[in-house]
XYZ file of C-alpha atoms in Angstrom:
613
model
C -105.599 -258.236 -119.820
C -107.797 -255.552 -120.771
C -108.186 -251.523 -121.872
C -109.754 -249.173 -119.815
C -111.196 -245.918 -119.189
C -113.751 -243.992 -117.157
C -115.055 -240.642 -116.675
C -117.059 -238.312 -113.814
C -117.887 -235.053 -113.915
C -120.241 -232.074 -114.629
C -119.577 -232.127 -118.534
C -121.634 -234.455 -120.751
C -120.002 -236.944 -123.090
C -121.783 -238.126 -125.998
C -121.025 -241.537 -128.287
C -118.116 -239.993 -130.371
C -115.773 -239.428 -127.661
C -116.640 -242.488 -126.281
C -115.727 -244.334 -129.306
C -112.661 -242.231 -130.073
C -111.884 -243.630 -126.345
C -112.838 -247.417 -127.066
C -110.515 -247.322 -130.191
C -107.792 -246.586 -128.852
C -108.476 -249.732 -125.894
C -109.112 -252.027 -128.434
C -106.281 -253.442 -129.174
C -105.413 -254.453 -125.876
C -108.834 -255.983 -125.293
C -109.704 -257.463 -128.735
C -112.274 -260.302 -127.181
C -114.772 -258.226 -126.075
C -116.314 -254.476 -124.894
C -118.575 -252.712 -122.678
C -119.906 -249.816 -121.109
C -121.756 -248.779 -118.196
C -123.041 -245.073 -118.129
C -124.746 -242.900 -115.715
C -126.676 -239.729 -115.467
C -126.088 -236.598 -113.386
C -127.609 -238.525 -110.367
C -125.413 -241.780 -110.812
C -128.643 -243.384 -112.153
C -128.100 -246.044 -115.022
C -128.403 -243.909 -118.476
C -127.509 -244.325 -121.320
C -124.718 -242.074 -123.611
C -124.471 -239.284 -123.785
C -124.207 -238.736 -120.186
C -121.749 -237.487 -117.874
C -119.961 -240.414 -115.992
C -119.189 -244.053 -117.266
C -116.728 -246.678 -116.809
C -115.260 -248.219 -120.747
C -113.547 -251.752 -120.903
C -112.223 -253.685 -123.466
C -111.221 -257.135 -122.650
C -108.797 -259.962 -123.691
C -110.308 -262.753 -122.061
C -107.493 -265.524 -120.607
C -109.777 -266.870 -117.218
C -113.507 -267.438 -117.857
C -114.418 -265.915 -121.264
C -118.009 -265.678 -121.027
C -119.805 -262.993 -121.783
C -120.686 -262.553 -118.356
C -117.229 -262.293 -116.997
C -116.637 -259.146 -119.661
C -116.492 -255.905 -117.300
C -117.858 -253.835 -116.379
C -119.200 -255.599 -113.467
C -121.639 -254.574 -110.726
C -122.138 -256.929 -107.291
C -125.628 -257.953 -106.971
C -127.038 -254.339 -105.467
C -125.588 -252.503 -108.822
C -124.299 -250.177 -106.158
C -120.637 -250.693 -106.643
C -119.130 -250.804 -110.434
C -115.558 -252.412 -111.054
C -112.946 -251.377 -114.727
C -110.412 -253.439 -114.703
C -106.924 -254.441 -116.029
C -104.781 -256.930 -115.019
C -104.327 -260.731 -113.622
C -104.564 -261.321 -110.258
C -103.524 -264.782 -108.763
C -104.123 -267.523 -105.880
C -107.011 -265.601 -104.421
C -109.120 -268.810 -104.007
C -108.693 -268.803 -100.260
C -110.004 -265.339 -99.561
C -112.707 -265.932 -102.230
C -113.802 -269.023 -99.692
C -113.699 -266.586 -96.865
C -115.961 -264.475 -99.146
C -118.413 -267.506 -99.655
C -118.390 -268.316 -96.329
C -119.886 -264.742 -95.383
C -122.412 -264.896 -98.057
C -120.826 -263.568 -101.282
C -122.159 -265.261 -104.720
C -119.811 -265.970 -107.227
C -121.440 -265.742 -110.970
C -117.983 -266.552 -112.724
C -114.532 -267.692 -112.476
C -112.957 -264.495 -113.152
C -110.210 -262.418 -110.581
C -112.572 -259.052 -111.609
C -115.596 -260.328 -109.525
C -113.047 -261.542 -106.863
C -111.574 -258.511 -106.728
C -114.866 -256.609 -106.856
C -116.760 -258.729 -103.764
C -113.230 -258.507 -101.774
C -113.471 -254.804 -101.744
C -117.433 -255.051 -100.868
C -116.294 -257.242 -97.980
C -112.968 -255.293 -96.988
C -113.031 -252.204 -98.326
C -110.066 -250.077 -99.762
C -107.515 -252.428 -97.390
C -108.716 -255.360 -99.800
C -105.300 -254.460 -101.683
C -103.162 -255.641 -99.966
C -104.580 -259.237 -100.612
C -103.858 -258.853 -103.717
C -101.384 -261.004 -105.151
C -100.456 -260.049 -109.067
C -100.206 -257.127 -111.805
C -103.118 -254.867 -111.976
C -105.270 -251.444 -112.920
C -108.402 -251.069 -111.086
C -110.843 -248.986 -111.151
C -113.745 -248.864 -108.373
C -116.801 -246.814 -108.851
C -118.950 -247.043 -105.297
C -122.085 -245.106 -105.913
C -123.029 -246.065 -101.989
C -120.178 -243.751 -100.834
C -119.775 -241.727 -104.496
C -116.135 -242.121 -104.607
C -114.235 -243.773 -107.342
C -110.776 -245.352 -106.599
C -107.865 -246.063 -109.097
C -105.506 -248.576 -108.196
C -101.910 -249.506 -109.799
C -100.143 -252.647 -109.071
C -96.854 -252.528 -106.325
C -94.209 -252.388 -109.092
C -96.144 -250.373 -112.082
C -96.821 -253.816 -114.634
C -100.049 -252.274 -115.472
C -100.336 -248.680 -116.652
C -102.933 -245.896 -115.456
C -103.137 -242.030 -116.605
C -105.700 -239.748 -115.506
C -106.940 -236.091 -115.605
C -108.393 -234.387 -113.024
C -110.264 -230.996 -113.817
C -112.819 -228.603 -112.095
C -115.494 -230.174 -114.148
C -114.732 -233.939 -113.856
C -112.133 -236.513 -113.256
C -111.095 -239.347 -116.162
C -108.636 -241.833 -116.240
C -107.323 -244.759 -118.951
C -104.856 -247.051 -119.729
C -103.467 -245.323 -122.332
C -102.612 -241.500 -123.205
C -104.394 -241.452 -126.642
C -107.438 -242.997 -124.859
C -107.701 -240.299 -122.265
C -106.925 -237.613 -124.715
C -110.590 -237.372 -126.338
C -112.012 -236.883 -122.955
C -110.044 -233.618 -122.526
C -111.508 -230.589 -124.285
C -109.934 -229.074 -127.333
C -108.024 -226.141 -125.152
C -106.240 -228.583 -122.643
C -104.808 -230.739 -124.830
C -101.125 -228.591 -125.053
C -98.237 -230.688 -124.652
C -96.173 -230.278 -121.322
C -92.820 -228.422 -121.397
C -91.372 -230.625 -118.333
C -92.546 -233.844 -119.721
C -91.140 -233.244 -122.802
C -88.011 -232.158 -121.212
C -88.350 -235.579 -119.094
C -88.266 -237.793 -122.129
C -85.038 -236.030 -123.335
C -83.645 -236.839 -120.214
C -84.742 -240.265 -119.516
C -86.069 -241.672 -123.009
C -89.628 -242.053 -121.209
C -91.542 -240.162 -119.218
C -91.287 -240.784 -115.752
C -94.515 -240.839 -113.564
C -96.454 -238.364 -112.764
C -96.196 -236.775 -115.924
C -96.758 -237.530 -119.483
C -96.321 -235.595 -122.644
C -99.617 -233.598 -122.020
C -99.601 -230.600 -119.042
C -103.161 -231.647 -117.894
C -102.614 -235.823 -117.776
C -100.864 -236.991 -115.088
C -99.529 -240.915 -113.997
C -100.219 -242.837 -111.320
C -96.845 -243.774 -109.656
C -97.197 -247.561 -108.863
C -98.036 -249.104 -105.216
C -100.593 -245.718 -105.457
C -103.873 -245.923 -105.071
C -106.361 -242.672 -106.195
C -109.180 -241.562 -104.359
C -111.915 -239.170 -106.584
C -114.927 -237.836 -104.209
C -117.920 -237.618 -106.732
C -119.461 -235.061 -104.720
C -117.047 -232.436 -103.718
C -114.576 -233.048 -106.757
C -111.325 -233.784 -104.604
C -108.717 -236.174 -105.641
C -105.756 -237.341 -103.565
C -103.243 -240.258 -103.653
C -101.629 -242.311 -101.185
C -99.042 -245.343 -101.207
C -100.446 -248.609 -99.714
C -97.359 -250.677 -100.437
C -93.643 -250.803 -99.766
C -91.277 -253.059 -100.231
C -91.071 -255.746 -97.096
C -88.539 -258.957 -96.103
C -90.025 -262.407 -95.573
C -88.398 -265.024 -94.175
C -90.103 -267.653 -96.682
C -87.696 -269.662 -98.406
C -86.893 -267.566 -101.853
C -87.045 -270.789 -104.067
C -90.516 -272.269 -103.072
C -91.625 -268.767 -103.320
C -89.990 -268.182 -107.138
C -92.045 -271.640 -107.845
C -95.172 -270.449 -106.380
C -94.794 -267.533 -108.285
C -94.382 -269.119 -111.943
C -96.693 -271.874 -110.540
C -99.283 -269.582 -109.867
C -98.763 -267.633 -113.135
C -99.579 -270.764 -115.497
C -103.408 -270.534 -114.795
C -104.786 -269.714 -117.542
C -107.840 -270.541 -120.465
C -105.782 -269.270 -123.053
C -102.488 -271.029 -124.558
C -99.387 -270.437 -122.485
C -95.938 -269.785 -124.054
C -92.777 -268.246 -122.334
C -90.089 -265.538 -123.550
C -86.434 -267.215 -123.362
C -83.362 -265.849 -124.300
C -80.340 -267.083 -123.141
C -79.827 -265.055 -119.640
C -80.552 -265.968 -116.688
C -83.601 -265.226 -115.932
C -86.070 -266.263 -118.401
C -83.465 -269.636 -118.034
C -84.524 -269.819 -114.946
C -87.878 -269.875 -115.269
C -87.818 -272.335 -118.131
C -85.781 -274.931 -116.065
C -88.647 -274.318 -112.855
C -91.612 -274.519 -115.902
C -89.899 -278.258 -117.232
C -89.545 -279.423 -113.059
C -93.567 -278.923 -112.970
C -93.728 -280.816 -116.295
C -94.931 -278.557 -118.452
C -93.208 -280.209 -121.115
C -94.068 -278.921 -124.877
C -94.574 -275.421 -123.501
C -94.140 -273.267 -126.327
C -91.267 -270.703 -126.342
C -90.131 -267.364 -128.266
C -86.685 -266.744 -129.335
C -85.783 -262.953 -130.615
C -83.109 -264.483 -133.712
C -80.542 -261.608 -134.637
C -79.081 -264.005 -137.815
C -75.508 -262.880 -138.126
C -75.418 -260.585 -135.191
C -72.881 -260.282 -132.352
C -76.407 -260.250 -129.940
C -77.733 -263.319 -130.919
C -78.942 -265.657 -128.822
C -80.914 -268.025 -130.811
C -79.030 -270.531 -130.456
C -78.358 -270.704 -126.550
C -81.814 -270.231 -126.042
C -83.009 -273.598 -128.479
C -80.260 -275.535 -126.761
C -81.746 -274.870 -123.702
C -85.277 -275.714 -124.888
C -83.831 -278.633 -126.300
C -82.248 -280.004 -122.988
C -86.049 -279.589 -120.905
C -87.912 -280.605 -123.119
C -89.530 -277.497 -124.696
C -90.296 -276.240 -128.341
C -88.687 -273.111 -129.421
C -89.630 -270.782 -132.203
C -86.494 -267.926 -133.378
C -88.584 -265.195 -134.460
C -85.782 -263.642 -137.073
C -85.840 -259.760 -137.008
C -87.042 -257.654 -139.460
C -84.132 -255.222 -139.679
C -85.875 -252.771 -141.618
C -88.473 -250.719 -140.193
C -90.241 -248.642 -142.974
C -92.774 -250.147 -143.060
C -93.611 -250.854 -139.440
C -92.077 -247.372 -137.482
C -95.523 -245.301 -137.878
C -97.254 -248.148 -135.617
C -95.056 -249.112 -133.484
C -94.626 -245.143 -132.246
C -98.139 -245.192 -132.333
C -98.628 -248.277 -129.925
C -96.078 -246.776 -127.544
C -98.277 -244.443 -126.696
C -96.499 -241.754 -126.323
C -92.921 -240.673 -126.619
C -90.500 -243.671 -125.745
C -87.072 -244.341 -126.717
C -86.301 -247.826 -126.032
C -84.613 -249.503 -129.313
C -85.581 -252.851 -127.634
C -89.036 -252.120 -127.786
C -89.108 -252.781 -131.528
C -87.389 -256.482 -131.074
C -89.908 -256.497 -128.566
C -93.115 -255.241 -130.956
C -91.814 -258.380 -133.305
C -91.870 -260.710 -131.072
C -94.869 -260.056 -129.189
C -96.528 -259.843 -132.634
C -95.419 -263.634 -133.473
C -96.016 -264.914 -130.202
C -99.719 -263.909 -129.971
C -100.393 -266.038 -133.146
C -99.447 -269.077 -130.996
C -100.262 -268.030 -127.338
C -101.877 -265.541 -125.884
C -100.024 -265.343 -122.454
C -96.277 -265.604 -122.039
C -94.208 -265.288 -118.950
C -90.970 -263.519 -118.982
C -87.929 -262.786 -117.001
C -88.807 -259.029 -116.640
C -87.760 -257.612 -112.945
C -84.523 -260.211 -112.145
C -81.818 -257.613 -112.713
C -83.461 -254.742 -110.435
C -83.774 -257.595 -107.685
C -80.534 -259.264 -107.778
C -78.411 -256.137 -109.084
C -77.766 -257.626 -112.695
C -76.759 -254.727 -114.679
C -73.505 -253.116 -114.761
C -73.974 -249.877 -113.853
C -74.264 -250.524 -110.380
C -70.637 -251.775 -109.447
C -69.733 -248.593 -112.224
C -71.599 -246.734 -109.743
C -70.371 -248.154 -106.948
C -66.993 -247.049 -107.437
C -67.688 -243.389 -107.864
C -68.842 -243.661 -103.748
C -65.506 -242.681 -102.562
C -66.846 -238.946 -103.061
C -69.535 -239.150 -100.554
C -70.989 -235.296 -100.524
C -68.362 -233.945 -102.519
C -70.202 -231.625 -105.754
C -69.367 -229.270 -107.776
C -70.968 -226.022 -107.049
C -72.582 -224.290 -110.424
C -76.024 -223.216 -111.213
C -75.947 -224.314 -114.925
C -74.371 -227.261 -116.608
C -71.859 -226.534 -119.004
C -74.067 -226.682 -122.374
C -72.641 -228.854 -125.373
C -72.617 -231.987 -126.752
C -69.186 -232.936 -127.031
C -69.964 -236.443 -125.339
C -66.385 -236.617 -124.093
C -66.267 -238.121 -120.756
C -64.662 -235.557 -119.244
C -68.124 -233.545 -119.708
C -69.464 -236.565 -118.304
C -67.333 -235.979 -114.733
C -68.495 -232.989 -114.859
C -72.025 -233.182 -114.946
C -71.755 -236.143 -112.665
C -69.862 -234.061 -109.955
C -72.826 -231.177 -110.168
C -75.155 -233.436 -108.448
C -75.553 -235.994 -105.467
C -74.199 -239.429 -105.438
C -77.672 -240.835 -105.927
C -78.742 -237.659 -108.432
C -75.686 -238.705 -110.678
C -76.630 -242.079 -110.807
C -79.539 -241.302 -113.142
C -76.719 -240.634 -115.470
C -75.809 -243.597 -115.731
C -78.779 -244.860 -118.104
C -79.808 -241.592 -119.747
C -80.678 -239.787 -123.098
C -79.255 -236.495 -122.850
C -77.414 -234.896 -120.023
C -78.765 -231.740 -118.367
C -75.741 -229.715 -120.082
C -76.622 -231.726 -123.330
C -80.257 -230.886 -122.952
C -79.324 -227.281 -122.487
C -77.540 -227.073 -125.612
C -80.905 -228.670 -127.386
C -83.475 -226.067 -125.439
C -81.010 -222.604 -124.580
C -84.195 -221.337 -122.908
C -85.850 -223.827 -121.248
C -84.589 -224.105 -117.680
C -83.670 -227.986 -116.904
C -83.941 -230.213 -114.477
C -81.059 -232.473 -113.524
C -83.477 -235.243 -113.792
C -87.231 -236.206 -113.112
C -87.153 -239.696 -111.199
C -88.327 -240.172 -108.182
C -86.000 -240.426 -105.433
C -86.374 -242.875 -102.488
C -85.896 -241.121 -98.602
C -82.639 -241.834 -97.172
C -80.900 -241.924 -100.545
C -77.690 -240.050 -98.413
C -77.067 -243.850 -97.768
C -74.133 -244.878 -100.335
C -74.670 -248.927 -101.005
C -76.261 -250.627 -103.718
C -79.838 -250.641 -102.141
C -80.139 -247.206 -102.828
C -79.499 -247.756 -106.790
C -81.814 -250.452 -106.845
C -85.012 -248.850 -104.845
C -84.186 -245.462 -107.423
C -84.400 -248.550 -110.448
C -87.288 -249.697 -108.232
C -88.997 -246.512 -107.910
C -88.502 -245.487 -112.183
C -86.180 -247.678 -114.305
C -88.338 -250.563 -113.884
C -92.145 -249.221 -114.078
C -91.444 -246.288 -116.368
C -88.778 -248.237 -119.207
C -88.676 -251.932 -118.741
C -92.544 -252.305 -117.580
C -93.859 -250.343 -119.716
C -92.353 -250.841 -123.133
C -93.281 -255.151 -121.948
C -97.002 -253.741 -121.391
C -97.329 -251.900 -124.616
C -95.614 -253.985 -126.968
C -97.379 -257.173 -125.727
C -100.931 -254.916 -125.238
C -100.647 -254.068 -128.886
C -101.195 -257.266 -130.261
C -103.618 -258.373 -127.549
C -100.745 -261.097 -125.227
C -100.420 -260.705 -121.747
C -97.260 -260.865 -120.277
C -96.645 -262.430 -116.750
C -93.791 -261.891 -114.738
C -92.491 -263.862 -111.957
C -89.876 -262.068 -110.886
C -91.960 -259.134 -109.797
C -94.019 -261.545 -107.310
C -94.017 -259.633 -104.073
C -93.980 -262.405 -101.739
C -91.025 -263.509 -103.941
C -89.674 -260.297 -103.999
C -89.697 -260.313 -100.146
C -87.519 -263.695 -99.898
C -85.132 -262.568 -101.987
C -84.380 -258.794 -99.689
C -84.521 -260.849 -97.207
C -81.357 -262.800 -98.292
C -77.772 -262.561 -96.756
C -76.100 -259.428 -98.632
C -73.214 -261.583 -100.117
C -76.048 -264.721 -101.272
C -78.095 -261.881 -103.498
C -75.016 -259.988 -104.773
C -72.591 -262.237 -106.517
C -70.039 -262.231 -109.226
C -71.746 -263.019 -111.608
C -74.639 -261.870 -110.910
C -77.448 -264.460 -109.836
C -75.116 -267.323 -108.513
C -77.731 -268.132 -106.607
C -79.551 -269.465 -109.045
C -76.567 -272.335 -109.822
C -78.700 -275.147 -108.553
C -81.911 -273.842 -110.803
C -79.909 -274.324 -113.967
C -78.239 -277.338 -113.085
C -80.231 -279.432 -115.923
C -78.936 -277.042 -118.319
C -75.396 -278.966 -117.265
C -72.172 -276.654 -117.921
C -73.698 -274.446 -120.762
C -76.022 -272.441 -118.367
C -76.267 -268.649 -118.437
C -74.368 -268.020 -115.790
C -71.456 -269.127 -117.748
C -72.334 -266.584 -120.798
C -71.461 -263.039 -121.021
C -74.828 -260.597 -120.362
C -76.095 -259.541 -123.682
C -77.972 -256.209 -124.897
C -81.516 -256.744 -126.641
C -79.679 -254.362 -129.572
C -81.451 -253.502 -132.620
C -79.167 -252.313 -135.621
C -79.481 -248.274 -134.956
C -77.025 -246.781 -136.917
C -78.085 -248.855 -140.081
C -81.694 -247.578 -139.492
C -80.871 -244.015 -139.417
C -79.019 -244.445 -142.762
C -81.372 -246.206 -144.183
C -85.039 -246.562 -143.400
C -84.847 -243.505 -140.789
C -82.899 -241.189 -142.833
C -85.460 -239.329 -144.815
C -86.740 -238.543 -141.086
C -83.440 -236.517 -140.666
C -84.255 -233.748 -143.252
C -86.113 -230.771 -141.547
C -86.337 -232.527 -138.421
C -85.090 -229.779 -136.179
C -87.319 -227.444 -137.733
C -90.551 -229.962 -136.983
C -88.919 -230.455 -133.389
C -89.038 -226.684 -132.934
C -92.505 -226.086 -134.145
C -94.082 -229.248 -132.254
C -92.244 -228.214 -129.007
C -93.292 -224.264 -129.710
C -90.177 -223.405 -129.658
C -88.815 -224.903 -126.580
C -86.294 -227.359 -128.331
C -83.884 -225.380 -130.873
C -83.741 -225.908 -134.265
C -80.146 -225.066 -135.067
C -79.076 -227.022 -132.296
C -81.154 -230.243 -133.223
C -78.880 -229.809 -137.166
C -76.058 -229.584 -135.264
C -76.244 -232.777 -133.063
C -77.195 -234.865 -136.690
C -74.219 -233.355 -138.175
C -72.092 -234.000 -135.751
C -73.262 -237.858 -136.017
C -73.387 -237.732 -139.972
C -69.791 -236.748 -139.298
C -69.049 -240.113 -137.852
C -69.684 -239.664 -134.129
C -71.260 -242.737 -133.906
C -72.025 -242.251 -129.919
C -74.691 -239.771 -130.805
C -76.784 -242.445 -132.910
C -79.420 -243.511 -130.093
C -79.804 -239.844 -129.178
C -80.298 -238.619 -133.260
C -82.796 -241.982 -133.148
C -84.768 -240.537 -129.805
C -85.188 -237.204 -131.896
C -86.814 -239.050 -134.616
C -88.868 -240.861 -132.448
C -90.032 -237.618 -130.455
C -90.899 -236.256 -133.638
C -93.005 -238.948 -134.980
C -94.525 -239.549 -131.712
C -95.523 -235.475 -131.311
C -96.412 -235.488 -134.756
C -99.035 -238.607 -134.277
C -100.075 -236.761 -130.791
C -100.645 -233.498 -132.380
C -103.029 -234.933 -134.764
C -105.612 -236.355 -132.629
C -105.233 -233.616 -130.270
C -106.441 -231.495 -132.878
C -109.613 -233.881 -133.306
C -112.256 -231.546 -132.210
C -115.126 -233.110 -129.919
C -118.405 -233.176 -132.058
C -120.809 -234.396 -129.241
């Protein structure tokens, strides 16, 4: 895994900004750093000049020095930034051999960087893994950014008439921009109120955008142009699903670093851990989240089924207060993000890396194998087919009833309405928070043919945002911020083509994931399957009358002056009344307010970092 960050353009950038830019990377590339600059005529320079490519890296396959990238191939005509892990290339690297292609190191960056020498932008879809890449080919002077088929690995980018950047990160793009284009974005802002994250293509600034995953980003160096196209969508295979889930873990256990695995007591990290003791990787080391006393905890499942393969397990107990913590952790997620889970997460990832420094985890089953209850909910409301209400505003209010829930849910489209389902505020909600602003129902992206009422339609719209823009991401960045890479199996896509492939009534069961019965079997009758599904639930309202609730004072007046004016000060007091009043079901919403403001507040301040070079 690795940070990083390039620029091209017109505009000189001297060491400061480039360091501002590093700092930011660092932390998910502790191991090592480098950067390759270049003048006005893509010559070799050194800073300040006006393009460069900026990686950090956390070394897991072949840690020498001369694996760190930036790497050329062996004309130092074509430059490769990258991010990710890519796995069981060794047969097309042969192939590459065999047509004359020297291999200095062991790594997936130089594989990746002779396979697109030998097969040019196509070379993606060899590609078998999570990634961010960035290409800089000074033979045709174009630079292409590419983002992994379902969004592990994060990319942001700016695109201006004087140059083109990109990063992993917000906050290490943000230096790049100048002083004046640094204004946060009314829609993304809006966004995050509606979705707790903001969806791709925006972020929380008006002039950074995201790369939607399965995208890939052409930038012409000559006449300026961007444009993005989708290489990838999602295809059946008629291989087998369970030697594919084993190639996929299989294949996801190379590594030069320690290996350790996420398990909590669900299926799907389960599952893995029963496929990881069958390959005898006995003693593997895995990471418990321990809720002591809790209603959510699974510690205990999850060491009995250690116990029965074979397998250590460490609970990592919880630290239930925050104070000291919540300034960081908003700061690692980048940018406004309102997942409680992510903090559980933040802990754990921050244990785990003491041990490990690559864990797998069970992200990616529940979007494949319809896991989460919301989609039978869902499901049910299909008897209305087309039928909507007809109204050009949602009723504004916050009343939280679910009869203002019907409502809202009858304004829009079957598919539309489903976004409601896993939301922050409504659009009549939202309205009540910004009276002037003029709100979108929501800002995912929708699939084509989403007129089509069955449950592949909810999970290619979970496809298409739940999964890169929430679960994805808050896994990158709280793993990223203490330097562990996270591998998922579950988001192989040859495995992921098995499993569509599957007989409707063998991938959707009652319970969810039957089909993994014979998987589990050496967990005996205690398996997962067995156990009700269980939240990842930090303690909310206890944090917002505890270690949060200083926050609450003057926070709709901060809100209103961060947002210039676009979310409403009196209406922000009003909603935290109305939960000080004992309307607990407002709690994550007060806590996404409080995050917003922290995050803006953090945001704010290095936008107002003025560029000295």
């Amino acid at each position: 895994m690795c940070g990083i960050a390039g620029y091209f353009g017109s505009r000189t950038v001297g060491p400061a900004t480039v360091e501002r830019m590093l700092s930011a990377l660092r932390q998910r590339g502790p191991d090592a750093e480098r950067v390759q600059a270049w003048d006005a005529g893509l010559r070799p320079a050194s800073l300040p000049a006006p393009n460069a490519l900026l990686n950090t890296r956390l070394a897991i396959i072949d840690p020498r020095p001369e694996a760190d990238p930036p790497i050329a191939n062996d004309a130092g005509d074509i430059w490769i930034a990258y991010n990710g892990e890519v796995y069981d290339w060794s047969a097309d690297a042969a192939i590459l051999r065999n047509e004359g292609f020297h291999f200095r190191t062991r790594s997936d960056t130089e594989f990746i960087l002779h396979a697109y020498e030998h097969w040019g932008i196509d070379f993606v879809s060899r590609l078998r893994g999570m990634f961010a890449i960035a290409i800089c080919d000074l033979r045709r002077r174009v630079v292409f950014m590419i983002r992994d088929r379902f969004g592990l690995k994060p990319i942001v980018y700016a695109h201006r008439k004087d140059g083109f950047a990109f990063a992993s990160t917000v906050r290490a793009l943000l230096p790049w921009l100048p002083s004046e284009a640094r204004a946060f974005s009314p829609s993304g802002l809006d966004a995050y109120l509606a979705h707790r994250t903001i969806p791709a293509p925006r972020t929380v600034f008006a002039n950074i955008a995201r790369l939607a995953p399965a995208h890939y980003l052409q930038y012409d160096l000559t006449t300026g142009d961007a444009s993005s196209i989708e290489y990838w969508r999602p295809e059946r295979s008629p291989e087998h699903w369970l030697p594919a889930f084993d190639a996929a873990i299989r294949m996801r256990t190379v590594a030069d670093r320690p290996l350790g695995l996420f398990l909590s007591s669900g299926v799907d990290s389960s599952a893995i851990a029963c496929r990881l003791a069958a390959m005898n990787f006995q003693g593997l080391q895995t990471f418990t989240a321990a809720f002591p006393g809790t209603s959510f905890d699974e510690s205990a499942e999850a060491r009995l089924t250690a116990q029965k393969l074979g397998l250590s397990n460490r609970a990592v107990p919880m630290n239930l207060r925050i104070t000291d913590d919540f300034e960081r952790i908003i700061a690692d997620l980048d940018e406004p993000f309102a997942d409680p889970s992510s903090v559980p997460t933040w802990y754990l990832s921050r244990e785990a890396t003491r041990h490990v420094k690559v864990v797998l985890g069970g992200d990616g089953g529940d979007e494949l194998f319809a896991g989460y209850k919301r989609y039978a909910k869902h499901m049910r409301t299909g008897w209305r087919h087309g039928l909507r209400l007809r109204r050009a505003r949602p009723p504004a209010g916050i009343s939280g009833t679910a009869w203002q829930r019907l409502v809202e849910e009858l304004r829009l489209d079957w598919a539309s309405a489903y976004v409601l389902r896993f939301s922050g505020f409504t659009p009549g909600e939202r309205l009540f928070l910004a009276p002037n602003y003029d709100v979108q129902p929501h800002y995912w992206r929708m699939p084509p043919g989403t007129s089509a009422i069955n449950l592949e339609t909810l999970l290619e719209i979970d496809r298409l945002n739940y999964l890169p823009d929430y679960i994805l991401r808050k896994a990158d960045l709280c793993t990223m911020a203490h330097g562990l890479e996270m591998r998922a199996p579950f988001l192989d896509h040859r495995f992921a083509a098995a499993v569509l492939a599957l007989p409707t009534a063998t991938r959707f069961t009652t319970p969810a994931k039957k089909l993994f019965a014979s998987v589990l079997e050496p967990l005996g009758g205690d398996d997962p399957l067995t156990r009700a599904k269980r939240g990842f639930n930090p303690p909310i309202e206890g944090w917002l009358k505890s270690d949060l609730a200083p926050r609450l004072a003057g926070l709709g007046e901060r809100l209103q002056d961060a947002t210039s004016g676009q979310l409403s000060r009196h209406s922000i007091d009003a909603l935290i009344a109305t939960w000080a009043s004992g309307q607990k079901r407002f709690a994550e919403q007060v806590l996404q307010l409080v995050i917003l403001d922290e995050s803006l507040s953090q945001l704010a301040k290095l936008a107002r970092i003025d560029q000295h070079d």
